[in-house]
Every structure is written in structure tokens, then in C-alpha cells.
DNA sequence: GACTCGTGGGT
DNA sequence: TACCCAAGAGT
């Protein structure tokens, strides 16, 4: 099926050249560091929420050296409500690692990128493709869905990333650096704005005539009902989030009494505070009050 | 592999 | 309203 894959790549990349969103980390004057920051922020967080935070962040800490010197409290406040604040800690540690081991420059090879805190298979590939224009097999949730539909004929990919998907993505990715990098950006974009999870806009799709899922009459998700739903109400994550929101908004250390109402169960609040301290997101002073950590973690 | 980890908008 | 889901990583 190389011919079909080549047609898919050609159509999607041509479409992308016309309609790509004008995102700041795609600007011609972008830096590898700016790309890396965007990728970490975009992990599980929508573009619309990341963009303003990214702009402020890059203005304040334009290089890894700048971020490496920042206090943890400043980093966590700048992260604001992007969610999963441990990512912010990892990004700061990532900056320090880049300064210590790579002379302040974002590395461009796979192994060095993967060794950075907060950088996994996806992010390493994305940085190689988007920051350095290298061929990398970039597979995120958008690409998984796009390939599931167009090639595999399924409504949605399997709940967890499979070897078969990885192999398929490797096969579809074109061999040349420039084309592969374009395909990486274009396939993600199509999944994000047209081939969406809930209400795909097939009428606007440049490859609708090639789509196996469409040809099969849009069969329903075979994994429906077996997908684990993310619990939220009453969970530790909700309580942790409330604690972090209070501490971000506080000007100084906060007494435990002011944190009592973030959860119904005092034991849960206690457990969450201990976990946040353990994670390096919160510090408890000698007087017992809580605050965002001052020194770099 | 199964779990955990935030937040807010769309349907 | 309740649920779904978003450029994943680390344990």
C-alpha cells in the first residue's frame, strides 16, 4: 500500500500548507527551546489554553538558562492553570539539565532528548521534527485517530498505543527529512481540527475519498464501553488542584485551616498535602504553614 | 499494562 | 446535567 500512503501524505501536507493555524511556536523565528516548551505545555492540554501562557513564559524565560535560574514558586505561578503542574517542575529541571549537560542548547538527537525530564517518545519526536526539521515518527492522539480512521477503518484507536500503530506510523512517514516533518505537523493538524474525536468534519477533509472508515459507513467504536472514564469529583486530583490554586493565589505561607475546605475528608486533604510536598510542588515551613517552594527544586 | 496526575470547554 | 476529551510522561 505504499501508493495509498504516499497519496495520503501528499494530500494532507498540501492541505496543511493552505490552512495551518498561525501558532507562535510555528513562527519562522521560533527556537528549539520554544518548541520544546510548547510540546510540554501541550501534553494533555488544548492549544487555546496553552497559547497565552506560552507567550508570557517565553517572554520571561526565553532560553533554558533563564528558566534554570527561576524559583519554583515563580514557575508554578506562571504555569497558572494549565494543569498537571508536575510538568512545570519537569520543564524547569529539563532547563537545568540542558544547561548542565548541553551547554544551554536543546539537543537534537533522540537519546539526549529522551533523557530530559518530561520528554517521552512523543515529545522527543516532535522536537526533532518541528525544531530541527528531522524525520521523526510523531504519533500523538490526533495522529493515532487519523490513521485509525483513514487506514484501519476504525472510529477510534485502541485504548492504549499498540505496536501495530507504531509500525503503521513508521510505514506511512515519508523518508525525507523535510517531507516527514511536514507530514508530522500536517497529520496532527488534520486530527486536531477536522478529524476530531467527537464530531469529525468529514465534509472539510482533504482525504475523505481515501478514508477506510468513511468507506465502511462510519462504523461505531469497537472499544466503546471498555474505555476507562477519568473520575474527577472527590478524587485526590481535584483536592490537589484546589490546594495548588489556593497557594498560587496566596502572597505568603498559608495556614492549614485555610486549606481545610478544599476537601470533605480531612484525611484526604492531609494525604494530598503530603503528596504535594513529596512531589516538590508544596513546601511546609517550620511553623507548619504551606507555600509554593521558593528555591529551584 | 494499569494507574496516577489538572483543568476547562464542547456536546 | 453528565460525560467526553485534550500535541503524554512517569511509576
CSV table of C-alpha atoms (C1' of nucleotides) in Angstrom, one decimal, chain A residues 33 36-47 49-50 53 57 67 72 75-76 78-96 116-120 122-123 240 244 248 279-281, chain B residues 5-7, chain C residues 6-10:
chain,number,residue,atom,x,y,z
A,33,UNK,CA,13.6,25.8,23.3
A,36,UNK,CA,10.2,22.2,23.5
A,37,UNK,CA,8.3,24.4,25.9
A,38,UNK,CA,5.2,24.3,23.7
A,39,UNK,CA,5.3,20.5,23.5
A,40,UNK,CA,5.5,20.0,27.2
A,41,UNK,CA,2.6,22.5,27.8
A,42,UNK,CA,0.5,20.8,25.1
A,43,UNK,CA,0.8,17.4,26.8
A,44,UNK,CA,-2.9,16.7,27.5
A,45,UNK,CA,-3.8,20.4,27.3
A,46,UNK,CA,-5.6,22.1,24.5
A,47,UNK,CA,-3.9,24.7,22.2
A,49,UNK,CA,-5.3,27.4,26.7
A,50,UNK,CA,-1.6,27.0,26.1
A,53,UNK,CA,0.7,31.0,28.8
A,57,UNK,CA,6.5,32.2,29.6
A,67,UNK,CA,14.3,29.2,33.3
A,72,UNK,CA,9.9,27.1,41.7
A,75,UNK,CA,7.5,28.7,37.7
A,76,UNK,CA,4.3,27.3,39.2
A,78,UNK,CA,3.5,31.2,35.5
A,79,UNK,CA,2.2,27.7,34.7
A,80,UNK,CA,-1.1,29.0,36.1
A,81,UNK,CA,-4.0,26.6,35.4
A,82,UNK,CA,-2.6,24.5,32.6
A,83,UNK,CA,-3.0,21.5,34.8
A,84,UNK,CA,-0.6,18.7,35.8
A,85,UNK,CA,1.8,21.1,37.5
A,86,UNK,CA,4.4,18.4,37.8
A,87,UNK,CA,5.0,19.1,34.2
A,88,UNK,CA,6.2,22.6,35.2
A,89,UNK,CA,8.7,21.1,37.6
A,90,UNK,CA,10.0,18.8,35.0
A,91,UNK,CA,10.3,21.6,32.5
A,92,UNK,CA,12.4,23.6,34.9
A,93,UNK,CA,14.5,20.6,35.6
A,94,UNK,CA,14.8,20.0,31.9
A,95,UNK,CA,16.2,23.5,31.5
A,96,UNK,CA,18.8,22.9,34.2
A,116,UNK,CA,15.5,15.0,29.5
A,117,UNK,CA,12.9,15.2,32.3
A,118,UNK,CA,9.3,15.3,30.9
A,119,UNK,CA,10.4,14.3,27.4
A,120,UNK,CA,9.0,10.9,26.3
A,122,UNK,CA,6.2,11.7,21.5
A,123,UNK,CA,7.9,14.9,22.7
A,240,UNK,CA,-4.6,18.6,44.9
A,244,UNK,CA,-2.4,24.4,44.3
A,248,UNK,CA,-0.8,30.1,43.7
A,279,UNK,CA,6.3,15.8,44.6
A,280,UNK,CA,8.1,19.1,45.3
A,281,UNK,CA,5.0,21.2,44.5
B,5,DC,C1',-1.6,13.2,37.6
B,6,DG,C1',-5.4,19.2,36.5
B,7,DT,C1',-8.3,22.0,34.1
C,6,DA,C1',-7.3,17.3,25.1
C,7,DA,C1',0.3,17.9,20.9
C,8,DG,C1',1.6,12.2,27.4
C,9,DA,C1',5.0,11.0,30.9
C,10,DG,C1',6.5,8.6,34.9
